[in-house]
Amino acid sequence: MAALLRDTVSFSKQFNDTFPTIVFSLALCTFPAAISYLFLAHYGNAHKSQKPSALPVPAVESWIPWIGKSVQLMRDPLTFIVESRRKYGPLFEMTTWGSKLIVATDPGMLMSLEHQCKDLNPSTSRVDAFRALTGIHDSERMTEVMGTRIMPVSSKILSPSGTLKSGLMETFNERLMHNFDALTAELKANGPKTMRLSEFISYHLFCASTNSLFGPTFPFDSYPHYAIISSSIQILHSPMANWPFVARKARRARQGMIDALIKYTEDWWHNGGQIEGVSQLVGQSLIIMKEENLSIEEAAGSLLISLWGALFNVSAMTYWLTAQLLVDEKIYTNLREEAVDKHYMEAPLLESAALETLRTGSVPPPTRSVDADAEIVVDGKRYFFQKGSRIISEMSGYHYNPDVYADPHSFKLERFFDESLPRPKPFGEGHHFCRGMHLAKLEIKSFISHALKHFNLRVVGSKELPKLKRAGLIPDVLGSDNITLEVSLRD
């Protein structure tokens, strides 16, 4: 044993002495090969895209293969998209982290592309999202059930008329008032409270939204798990999610959320029990999942996806509107006066503010994958779309177009008093737009109105709007938050 130990120590010393030389030698061999591979891949793809019968989609110039414009997109996504649209037109191609993305920036363009080409597939991006959010690798079956059976049901319930009849807003407001009453009692006992603006918005929206969808037996104490998932979604969506130690906290939170949803459903699932106060939307979804023989883990994962879809965009837009009114005293005063006098459903200034927020805010863009080489006509020109490319419908290029919205970089509270202006379209176009957009808009207005009625909201420190960051294609609201909020009882 002693001899073995000596030999091991001797080998370790020799290895440590020679390790730098080994690494340097490998680098000398590998680096040129890697550069050659990247160059040939880039050159080959560029030439493979050329078709004599069609134009290539205009490509954003980049000298760095694979990485492409990833850094610029993350650092300042709005400026990048707006300037690229101005330079290359409403349709352009870019490379980001090894993926080719075709960016469509005009409303209706994605719908037009879908009508021309049956090989534009929304399922690929959904499967990727399902895997990221649930950790269930074999998620094609879940995606199929959600797309073919649950989405048609949700479309009816979440239509403008269905939203009003479903009772979703009543239960949303009930829980919001419950939370605000508890906060009022805390403020009376302890005085003003300081917190991050994103925390104030995200927690109360989580409680109100889950109550409206899942009823009062939902495990509201699972919020910390959801907050971690929400801020880690891009990591979970990347190959790094499976690396040791990299996404361990996010994976634990994801599993904690799945476990909470399994516990929420298991009595109904196994014993036919009742779920108190469950919405028609979630109730019918659970019935469909059981009919389709999904496991309870897959059902819990599907519910988590529905929860994230219901909350993420609402939280992002509510944060952006609240930030705007906190840094502009005139906006704050005008909206507060209206909130005191009018119901949020009959508040024209709040309606205009919500639309302006949908124009200036940012949500994850709808994505399609190109399943086969295709030639598609755009504005009278025939373009070649290569198999494997992905198309995103990114509306910031349109929302900040000065030919459509004058002085587009200014947040104008009364902009949409002009009914001739086109309404913003952040939630997608075509057959696969976000079904919950009508409910989302009502929830944003309800939250703002009730918060202004109940509390004084004041920024502690610098009154500067955050510069919205983006992790890949997903707006990172929590990572962008630079506003410290003081909440006190209304005067």
Coordinates of C-alpha atoms in Angstrom, one line a residue:
M1 CA 0.0 0.0 0.0
A2 CA 2.9 2.4 0.9
A3 CA 4.6 1.6 -2.5
L4 CA 1.3 2.2 -4.3
L5 CA 0.9 5.5 -2.5
R6 CA 4.5 6.6 -3.4
D7 CA 3.9 5.6 -7.0
T8 CA 0.7 7.6 -7.1
V9 CA 2.3 10.7 -5.6
S10 CA 5.2 10.4 -8.0
F11 CA 2.8 10.1 -10.9
S12 CA 0.8 13.1 -9.7
K13 CA 4.0 15.2 -9.4
Q14 CA 5.1 14.2 -12.9
F15 CA 1.7 15.0 -14.3
N16 CA 1.5 18.4 -12.6
D17 CA 5.0 19.2 -14.0
T18 CA 4.1 18.3 -17.5
F19 CA 0.4 19.4 -17.5
P20 CA 1.2 23.0 -18.8
T21 CA 3.2 21.5 -21.7
I22 CA 0.4 19.0 -22.5
V23 CA -2.3 21.8 -22.5
F24 CA -0.1 24.1 -24.6
S25 CA 0.5 21.3 -27.2
L26 CA -3.2 20.5 -27.4
A27 CA -4.0 24.2 -27.8
L28 CA -1.5 24.4 -30.7
C29 CA -3.1 21.5 -32.4
T30 CA -6.7 22.2 -31.5
F31 CA -7.0 26.0 -32.0
P32 CA -6.2 26.0 -35.8
A33 CA -8.5 23.1 -36.3
A34 CA -11.3 24.8 -34.4
I35 CA -10.8 28.0 -36.4
S36 CA -10.8 26.1 -39.7
Y37 CA -14.0 24.2 -38.7
L38 CA -15.8 27.4 -37.8
F39 CA -14.7 29.1 -41.0
L40 CA -15.7 26.2 -43.2
A41 CA -19.0 25.8 -41.4
H42 CA -19.8 29.5 -41.8
Y43 CA -18.6 29.6 -45.4
G44 CA -20.4 26.4 -46.2
N45 CA -23.7 27.5 -44.7
A46 CA -23.4 30.9 -46.4
H47 CA -23.0 29.2 -49.8
K48 CA -25.6 26.5 -49.1
S49 CA -28.1 29.2 -48.5
Q50 CA -27.7 30.6 -52.0
K51 CA -30.4 29.5 -54.3
P52 CA -30.6 30.8 -57.9
S53 CA -34.4 31.1 -57.8
A54 CA -34.6 33.2 -54.7
L55 CA -32.8 35.9 -52.7
P56 CA -31.1 35.1 -49.4
V57 CA -32.7 36.8 -46.4
P58 CA -30.5 39.9 -45.7
A59 CA -27.9 38.8 -43.1
V60 CA -26.7 41.0 -40.2
E61 CA -23.0 41.3 -40.7
S62 CA -20.7 39.5 -38.2
W63 CA -17.1 38.5 -38.3
I64 CA -17.4 36.0 -35.4
P65 CA -18.9 32.6 -36.5
W66 CA -21.2 30.9 -34.0
I67 CA -21.3 33.7 -31.6
G68 CA -22.6 36.2 -34.2
K69 CA -24.5 39.1 -32.6
S70 CA -25.3 37.4 -29.3
V71 CA -23.4 40.0 -27.2
Q72 CA -25.1 42.9 -28.9
L73 CA -28.5 41.3 -28.6
M74 CA -28.1 40.7 -24.8
R75 CA -26.5 44.1 -24.1
D76 CA -29.1 46.3 -25.8
P77 CA -31.8 44.3 -27.6
L78 CA -34.0 47.2 -28.4
T79 CA -31.3 49.2 -30.1
F80 CA -30.0 46.2 -32.0
I81 CA -33.4 45.2 -33.4
V82 CA -34.4 48.8 -34.3
E83 CA -31.1 49.5 -36.0
S84 CA -31.0 46.2 -37.8
R85 CA -34.6 46.8 -39.1
R86 CA -33.6 50.2 -40.4
K87 CA -30.5 48.9 -42.1
Y88 CA -31.7 45.5 -43.5
G89 CA -35.5 46.0 -43.7
P90 CA -38.4 44.3 -41.9
L91 CA -36.9 40.8 -42.5
F92 CA -33.3 39.9 -41.6
E93 CA -31.2 37.0 -40.5
M94 CA -28.7 36.9 -37.7
T95 CA -26.6 34.3 -35.9
T96 CA -26.7 33.9 -32.1
W97 CA -24.9 31.2 -30.1
G98 CA -24.7 28.9 -33.2
S99 CA -28.4 29.3 -34.2
K100 CA -29.7 31.0 -37.3
L101 CA -32.6 33.3 -36.5
I102 CA -34.7 35.0 -39.1
V103 CA -36.3 38.1 -37.5
A104 CA -39.7 39.3 -38.8
T105 CA -40.5 42.8 -37.5
D106 CA -43.8 43.7 -39.1
P107 CA -47.3 42.8 -37.8
G108 CA -48.9 40.2 -39.9
M109 CA -45.6 39.0 -41.5
L110 CA -45.5 35.8 -39.5
M111 CA -49.1 35.0 -40.3
S112 CA -48.4 35.7 -44.0
L113 CA -45.4 33.3 -43.9
E114 CA -47.5 30.6 -42.2
H115 CA -50.1 30.9 -45.0
Q116 CA -47.4 30.5 -47.7
C117 CA -45.4 27.7 -46.0
K118 CA -46.8 24.7 -44.2
D119 CA -43.3 23.8 -43.0
L120 CA -43.2 26.6 -40.4
N121 CA -43.6 24.6 -37.2
P122 CA -44.3 26.0 -33.7
S123 CA -43.9 22.7 -32.0
T124 CA -40.1 22.6 -31.9
S125 CA -39.7 25.7 -29.8
R126 CA -42.6 24.5 -27.5
V127 CA -40.9 21.2 -26.9
D128 CA -37.7 23.0 -26.0
A129 CA -39.6 25.2 -23.6
F130 CA -41.4 22.3 -22.0
R131 CA -38.1 20.5 -21.4
A132 CA -36.6 23.6 -19.9
L133 CA -39.5 24.3 -17.5
T134 CA -40.3 20.8 -16.5
G135 CA -37.1 18.9 -16.7
I136 CA -39.0 16.1 -18.5
H137 CA -36.8 15.2 -21.5
D138 CA -39.5 13.2 -23.4
S139 CA -42.0 16.1 -23.6
E140 CA -43.3 15.7 -27.2
R141 CA -46.4 13.9 -25.9
M142 CA -47.1 16.8 -23.5
T143 CA -46.6 19.3 -26.2
E144 CA -49.0 17.5 -28.5
V145 CA -51.8 17.3 -25.9
M146 CA -51.4 21.0 -25.0
G147 CA -51.4 22.0 -28.7
T148 CA -54.2 19.8 -30.1
R149 CA -56.6 19.5 -27.2
I150 CA -56.0 22.0 -24.4
M151 CA -55.3 25.1 -26.5
P152 CA -58.7 25.0 -28.4
V153 CA -60.4 24.8 -25.0
S154 CA -58.3 27.7 -23.6
S155 CA -59.0 29.8 -26.7
K156 CA -62.7 29.8 -25.9
I157 CA -62.4 30.5 -22.2
L158 CA -59.7 33.2 -22.7
S159 CA -61.5 35.0 -25.5
P160 CA -62.7 38.6 -24.6
S161 CA -66.2 37.4 -23.9
G162 CA -65.0 34.1 -22.3
T163 CA -62.7 36.0 -19.9
L164 CA -65.5 38.1 -18.6
K165 CA -67.8 35.1 -18.1
S166 CA -65.2 32.7 -16.6
G167 CA -64.9 34.4 -13.2
L168 CA -61.1 34.5 -13.6
M169 CA -60.9 38.2 -12.8
E170 CA -63.2 38.0 -9.8
T171 CA -60.9 35.4 -8.1
F172 CA -57.8 37.3 -9.2
N173 CA -59.1 40.4 -7.5
E174 CA -60.2 38.5 -4.4
R175 CA -56.7 37.2 -3.8
L176 CA -55.1 40.6 -4.7
M177 CA -57.2 42.3 -2.1
H178 CA -56.4 39.6 0.4
N179 CA -52.7 40.3 -0.1
F180 CA -53.1 44.0 -0.1
D181 CA -55.1 43.9 3.1
A182 CA -52.4 41.8 4.8
L183 CA -49.8 44.3 3.6
T184 CA -51.9 47.2 4.9
A185 CA -52.0 45.5 8.4
E186 CA -48.3 45.1 8.3
L187 CA -47.7 48.7 7.4
K188 CA -50.0 49.9 10.2
A189 CA -48.0 47.8 12.7
N190 CA -44.5 48.5 11.4
G191 CA -44.5 51.5 9.2
P192 CA -43.3 51.9 5.6
K193 CA -41.7 48.8 4.0
T194 CA -38.8 48.8 1.5
M195 CA -38.3 46.2 -1.2
R196 CA -37.3 45.7 -4.8
L197 CA -40.0 46.7 -7.2
S198 CA -39.9 43.4 -9.0
E199 CA -40.5 41.6 -5.7
F200 CA -43.5 43.7 -4.9
I201 CA -45.0 43.0 -8.3
S202 CA -44.0 39.4 -8.8
Y203 CA -45.2 38.1 -5.4
H204 CA -48.6 39.7 -5.4
L205 CA -49.3 38.7 -9.1
F206 CA -48.2 35.2 -8.3
C207 CA -50.7 34.9 -5.5
A208 CA -53.6 36.5 -7.4
S209 CA -53.0 34.6 -10.7
T210 CA -52.6 31.2 -9.1
N211 CA -55.8 31.8 -7.0
S212 CA -57.7 32.7 -10.2
L213 CA -56.5 29.6 -12.0
F214 CA -56.0 26.9 -9.3
G215 CA -58.2 28.1 -6.4
P216 CA -57.5 28.6 -2.7
T217 CA -55.9 25.2 -2.2
F218 CA -53.0 26.0 -4.4
P219 CA -49.6 26.0 -2.5
F220 CA -49.0 29.7 -2.4
D221 CA -45.8 29.1 -0.3
S222 CA -44.2 27.7 -3.5
Y223 CA -43.5 31.3 -4.7
P224 CA -39.8 31.1 -3.8
H225 CA -39.5 28.2 -6.2
Y226 CA -41.3 30.0 -9.0
A227 CA -39.2 33.2 -8.5
I228 CA -36.0 31.2 -9.0
I229 CA -37.4 29.4 -12.1
S230 CA -38.5 32.7 -13.5
S231 CA -35.1 34.3 -13.1
S232 CA -33.2 31.2 -14.4
I233 CA -35.3 30.3 -17.4
Q234 CA -32.6 31.0 -19.9
I235 CA -30.1 28.8 -18.0
L236 CA -32.7 26.0 -17.9
H237 CA -33.2 26.5 -21.6
S238 CA -29.5 26.0 -22.4
P239 CA -27.3 22.9 -22.5
M240 CA -25.7 24.3 -19.3
A241 CA -28.7 23.1 -17.4
N242 CA -27.3 19.6 -17.3
W243 CA -23.8 20.6 -16.2
P244 CA -22.7 19.8 -12.7
F245 CA -23.2 22.7 -10.2
V246 CA -24.2 25.2 -12.9
A247 CA -28.0 25.2 -12.6
R248 CA -28.3 23.2 -9.4
K249 CA -30.4 25.8 -7.6
A250 CA -32.7 26.3 -10.6
R251 CA -33.2 22.5 -11.0
R252 CA -34.0 22.1 -7.3
A253 CA -36.6 25.0 -7.6
R254 CA -38.1 23.4 -10.7
Q255 CA -38.5 20.0 -9.0
G256 CA -39.9 21.8 -5.9
M257 CA -42.6 23.4 -8.1
I258 CA -43.4 20.1 -9.8
D259 CA -43.7 18.4 -6.4
A260 CA -46.0 21.1 -5.1
L261 CA -48.3 20.7 -8.2
I262 CA -48.3 16.9 -7.8
K263 CA -49.5 17.3 -4.2
Y264 CA -52.1 19.8 -5.4
T265 CA -53.6 17.4 -7.9
E266 CA -53.0 13.9 -6.4
D267 CA -56.2 13.5 -4.5
W268 CA -58.3 14.4 -7.6
W269 CA -56.0 12.4 -9.9
H270 CA -56.0 9.2 -7.9
N271 CA -59.1 9.3 -5.8
G272 CA -61.6 11.4 -7.8
G273 CA -61.6 14.1 -5.1
Q274 CA -62.6 17.7 -5.6
I275 CA -60.3 20.7 -6.1
E276 CA -61.9 23.6 -4.3
G277 CA -62.3 26.7 -6.4
V278 CA -60.4 25.4 -9.4
S279 CA -61.1 27.4 -12.6
Q280 CA -62.9 25.9 -15.6
L281 CA -59.7 26.3 -17.6
V282 CA -57.5 24.2 -15.2
G283 CA -60.3 21.7 -14.4
Q284 CA -60.9 20.9 -18.1
S285 CA -57.2 20.7 -18.8
L286 CA -56.7 18.1 -16.0
I287 CA -59.6 16.0 -17.4
I288 CA -58.0 16.1 -20.9
M289 CA -54.6 15.2 -19.5
K290 CA -56.1 12.2 -17.8
E291 CA -58.0 11.1 -20.9
E292 CA -54.8 11.3 -22.9
N293 CA -53.1 9.0 -20.3
L294 CA -50.4 11.5 -19.2
S295 CA -48.7 10.6 -16.0
I296 CA -49.3 12.8 -12.9
E297 CA -45.8 14.1 -13.3
E298 CA -46.5 15.2 -16.9
A299 CA -49.8 16.8 -15.8
A300 CA -47.9 18.7 -13.1
G301 CA -45.4 19.8 -15.7
S302 CA -48.1 21.0 -18.0
L303 CA -49.7 23.0 -15.2
L304 CA -46.3 24.6 -14.5
I305 CA -46.1 25.6 -18.1
S306 CA -49.6 27.1 -17.9
L307 CA -48.6 29.0 -14.7
W308 CA -45.4 30.4 -16.2
G309 CA -47.3 31.4 -19.4
A310 CA -50.0 33.2 -17.3
L311 CA -47.5 35.0 -15.1
F312 CA -44.3 35.9 -17.0
N313 CA -45.6 38.4 -19.5
V314 CA -48.0 40.0 -17.0
S315 CA -45.3 40.5 -14.5
A316 CA -42.9 41.9 -17.1
M317 CA -45.5 44.4 -18.4
T318 CA -46.8 45.4 -15.0
Y319 CA -43.2 46.0 -13.8
W320 CA -42.5 48.3 -16.8
L321 CA -45.7 50.3 -16.4
T322 CA -45.1 50.7 -12.6
A323 CA -41.5 51.8 -13.3
Q324 CA -42.7 54.4 -15.7
L325 CA -45.1 56.0 -13.3
L326 CA -42.6 55.9 -10.4
V327 CA -40.0 57.8 -12.2
D328 CA -42.5 60.4 -13.7
E329 CA -44.4 62.3 -11.1
K330 CA -47.0 63.5 -13.6
I331 CA -47.8 60.0 -14.8
Y332 CA -48.1 58.8 -11.2
T333 CA -50.4 61.7 -10.2
N334 CA -52.7 61.4 -13.2
L335 CA -53.1 57.6 -12.9
R336 CA -53.6 57.8 -9.2
E337 CA -56.4 60.4 -9.5
E338 CA -58.2 58.3 -12.1
A339 CA -57.7 55.1 -10.0
V340 CA -59.4 56.8 -7.0
D341 CA -62.4 57.9 -9.1
K342 CA -62.9 55.1 -11.6
H343 CA -63.0 51.3 -11.9
Y344 CA -60.1 49.9 -13.8
M345 CA -62.5 48.6 -16.5
E346 CA -63.7 52.2 -17.1
A347 CA -60.5 54.2 -16.9
P348 CA -59.4 55.6 -20.3
L349 CA -56.1 57.0 -19.1
L350 CA -55.1 53.6 -17.6
E351 CA -56.2 51.9 -20.8
S352 CA -54.0 54.2 -22.8
A353 CA -51.1 53.6 -20.4
A354 CA -51.5 49.8 -20.6
L355 CA -51.4 50.0 -24.5
E356 CA -48.3 52.2 -24.3
T357 CA -46.7 49.7 -22.0
L358 CA -47.5 46.9 -24.5
R359 CA -45.8 49.0 -27.1
T360 CA -42.7 49.8 -25.2
G361 CA -42.3 46.7 -23.1
S362 CA -40.9 43.3 -24.2
V363 CA -42.1 39.7 -24.0
P364 CA -40.6 36.5 -25.4
P365 CA -41.3 36.5 -29.2
P366 CA -43.3 33.8 -30.9
T367 CA -40.9 31.3 -32.7
R368 CA -41.3 29.0 -35.6
S369 CA -38.8 26.4 -37.0
V370 CA -38.3 25.9 -40.7
D371 CA -38.7 22.1 -41.2
A372 CA -37.8 22.1 -44.9
D373 CA -36.1 24.4 -47.4
A374 CA -38.7 26.9 -48.6
E375 CA -39.1 29.9 -50.9
I376 CA -41.4 32.6 -49.5
V377 CA -42.6 35.9 -51.0
V378 CA -42.2 39.0 -48.8
D379 CA -43.2 42.4 -50.1
G380 CA -43.1 41.1 -53.7
K381 CA -39.6 39.5 -53.3
R382 CA -38.9 35.8 -53.2
Y383 CA -36.6 34.7 -50.4
F384 CA -35.0 31.4 -49.6
F385 CA -35.5 30.0 -46.0
Q386 CA -33.0 27.2 -45.2
K387 CA -34.2 24.1 -43.3
G388 CA -33.3 24.4 -39.6
S389 CA -33.6 28.1 -39.4
R390 CA -35.9 29.7 -36.8
I391 CA -38.2 32.6 -37.3
I392 CA -39.0 35.0 -34.5
S393 CA -41.7 37.6 -34.6
E394 CA -40.0 40.6 -32.9
M395 CA -42.3 43.6 -32.8
S396 CA -40.0 46.1 -31.2
G397 CA -38.8 47.1 -34.6
Y398 CA -42.4 48.0 -35.5
H399 CA -43.4 49.4 -32.1
Y400 CA -40.4 51.9 -32.3
N401 CA -40.9 52.8 -35.9
P402 CA -41.3 56.6 -36.1
D403 CA -43.4 56.3 -39.2
V404 CA -46.0 54.4 -37.1
Y405 CA -45.6 56.0 -33.7
A406 CA -44.3 59.5 -33.4
D407 CA -41.4 60.0 -31.0
P408 CA -41.4 56.3 -30.3
H409 CA -38.8 56.3 -27.5
S410 CA -40.9 58.5 -25.3
F411 CA -43.6 56.9 -23.0
K412 CA -46.7 59.0 -23.7
L413 CA -49.5 58.4 -21.3
E414 CA -52.2 59.7 -23.6
R415 CA -50.8 58.3 -26.9
F416 CA -53.7 55.9 -27.5
F417 CA -56.4 58.5 -27.0
D418 CA -55.8 58.7 -30.7
E419 CA -58.0 55.7 -31.8
S420 CA -56.6 55.8 -35.4
L421 CA -53.2 54.5 -34.1
P422 CA -52.7 50.8 -34.7
R423 CA -52.8 48.8 -31.4
P424 CA -49.5 47.2 -30.2
K425 CA -49.0 43.5 -31.0
P426 CA -46.5 42.1 -28.5
F427 CA -48.3 38.8 -28.1
G428 CA -47.7 37.4 -31.6
E429 CA -49.5 37.1 -34.9
G430 CA -51.0 34.2 -36.9
H431 CA -52.7 31.2 -35.6
H432 CA -50.5 30.8 -32.5
F433 CA -50.8 34.2 -30.8
C434 CA -50.9 34.2 -27.0
R435 CA -54.4 33.1 -26.0
G436 CA -54.2 34.8 -22.6
M437 CA -53.5 38.4 -23.9
H438 CA -57.0 39.7 -23.0
L439 CA -56.8 38.4 -19.5
A440 CA -53.2 39.7 -19.2
K441 CA -54.3 43.2 -20.0
L442 CA -57.1 43.2 -17.5
E443 CA -54.7 41.9 -14.8
I444 CA -52.2 44.6 -15.5
K445 CA -54.8 47.3 -15.2
S446 CA -56.3 45.8 -12.0
F447 CA -53.0 45.5 -10.3
I448 CA -52.0 49.1 -11.1
S449 CA -55.4 50.5 -10.1
H450 CA -55.6 48.7 -6.8
A451 CA -52.0 49.4 -5.8
L452 CA -52.5 53.1 -6.4
K453 CA -55.7 53.1 -4.4
H454 CA -54.2 51.4 -1.4
F455 CA -50.6 52.6 -1.1
N456 CA -48.1 55.4 -1.5
L457 CA -45.4 54.1 -3.8
R458 CA -42.0 56.0 -3.7
V459 CA -38.6 55.3 -5.2
V460 CA -35.8 55.2 -2.8
G461 CA -32.6 56.5 -4.4
S462 CA -32.1 57.3 -8.1
K463 CA -35.2 57.7 -10.3
E464 CA -33.8 56.1 -13.4
L465 CA -35.7 53.7 -15.7
P466 CA -34.0 50.3 -15.8
K467 CA -32.4 49.3 -19.1
L468 CA -34.2 46.1 -19.9
K469 CA -31.8 43.2 -20.3
R470 CA -32.5 40.1 -22.3
A471 CA -31.2 36.5 -21.7
G472 CA -31.3 35.2 -25.3
L473 CA -34.8 35.9 -26.5
I474 CA -36.4 36.2 -23.1
P475 CA -36.6 39.6 -21.3
D476 CA -34.9 39.4 -17.9
V477 CA -37.0 41.6 -15.7
L478 CA -35.6 40.5 -12.4
G479 CA -32.1 40.9 -13.7
S480 CA -32.9 44.4 -15.0
D481 CA -34.5 45.7 -11.8
N482 CA -32.7 48.7 -10.3
I483 CA -35.6 50.3 -8.5
T484 CA -35.9 50.2 -4.7
L485 CA -39.5 50.8 -3.7
E486 CA -40.9 52.2 -0.4
V487 CA -44.5 51.2 0.2
S488 CA -46.5 53.1 2.8
L489 CA -50.2 53.6 3.6
R490 CA -52.0 56.0 1.3
D491 CA -52.5 59.5 2.6

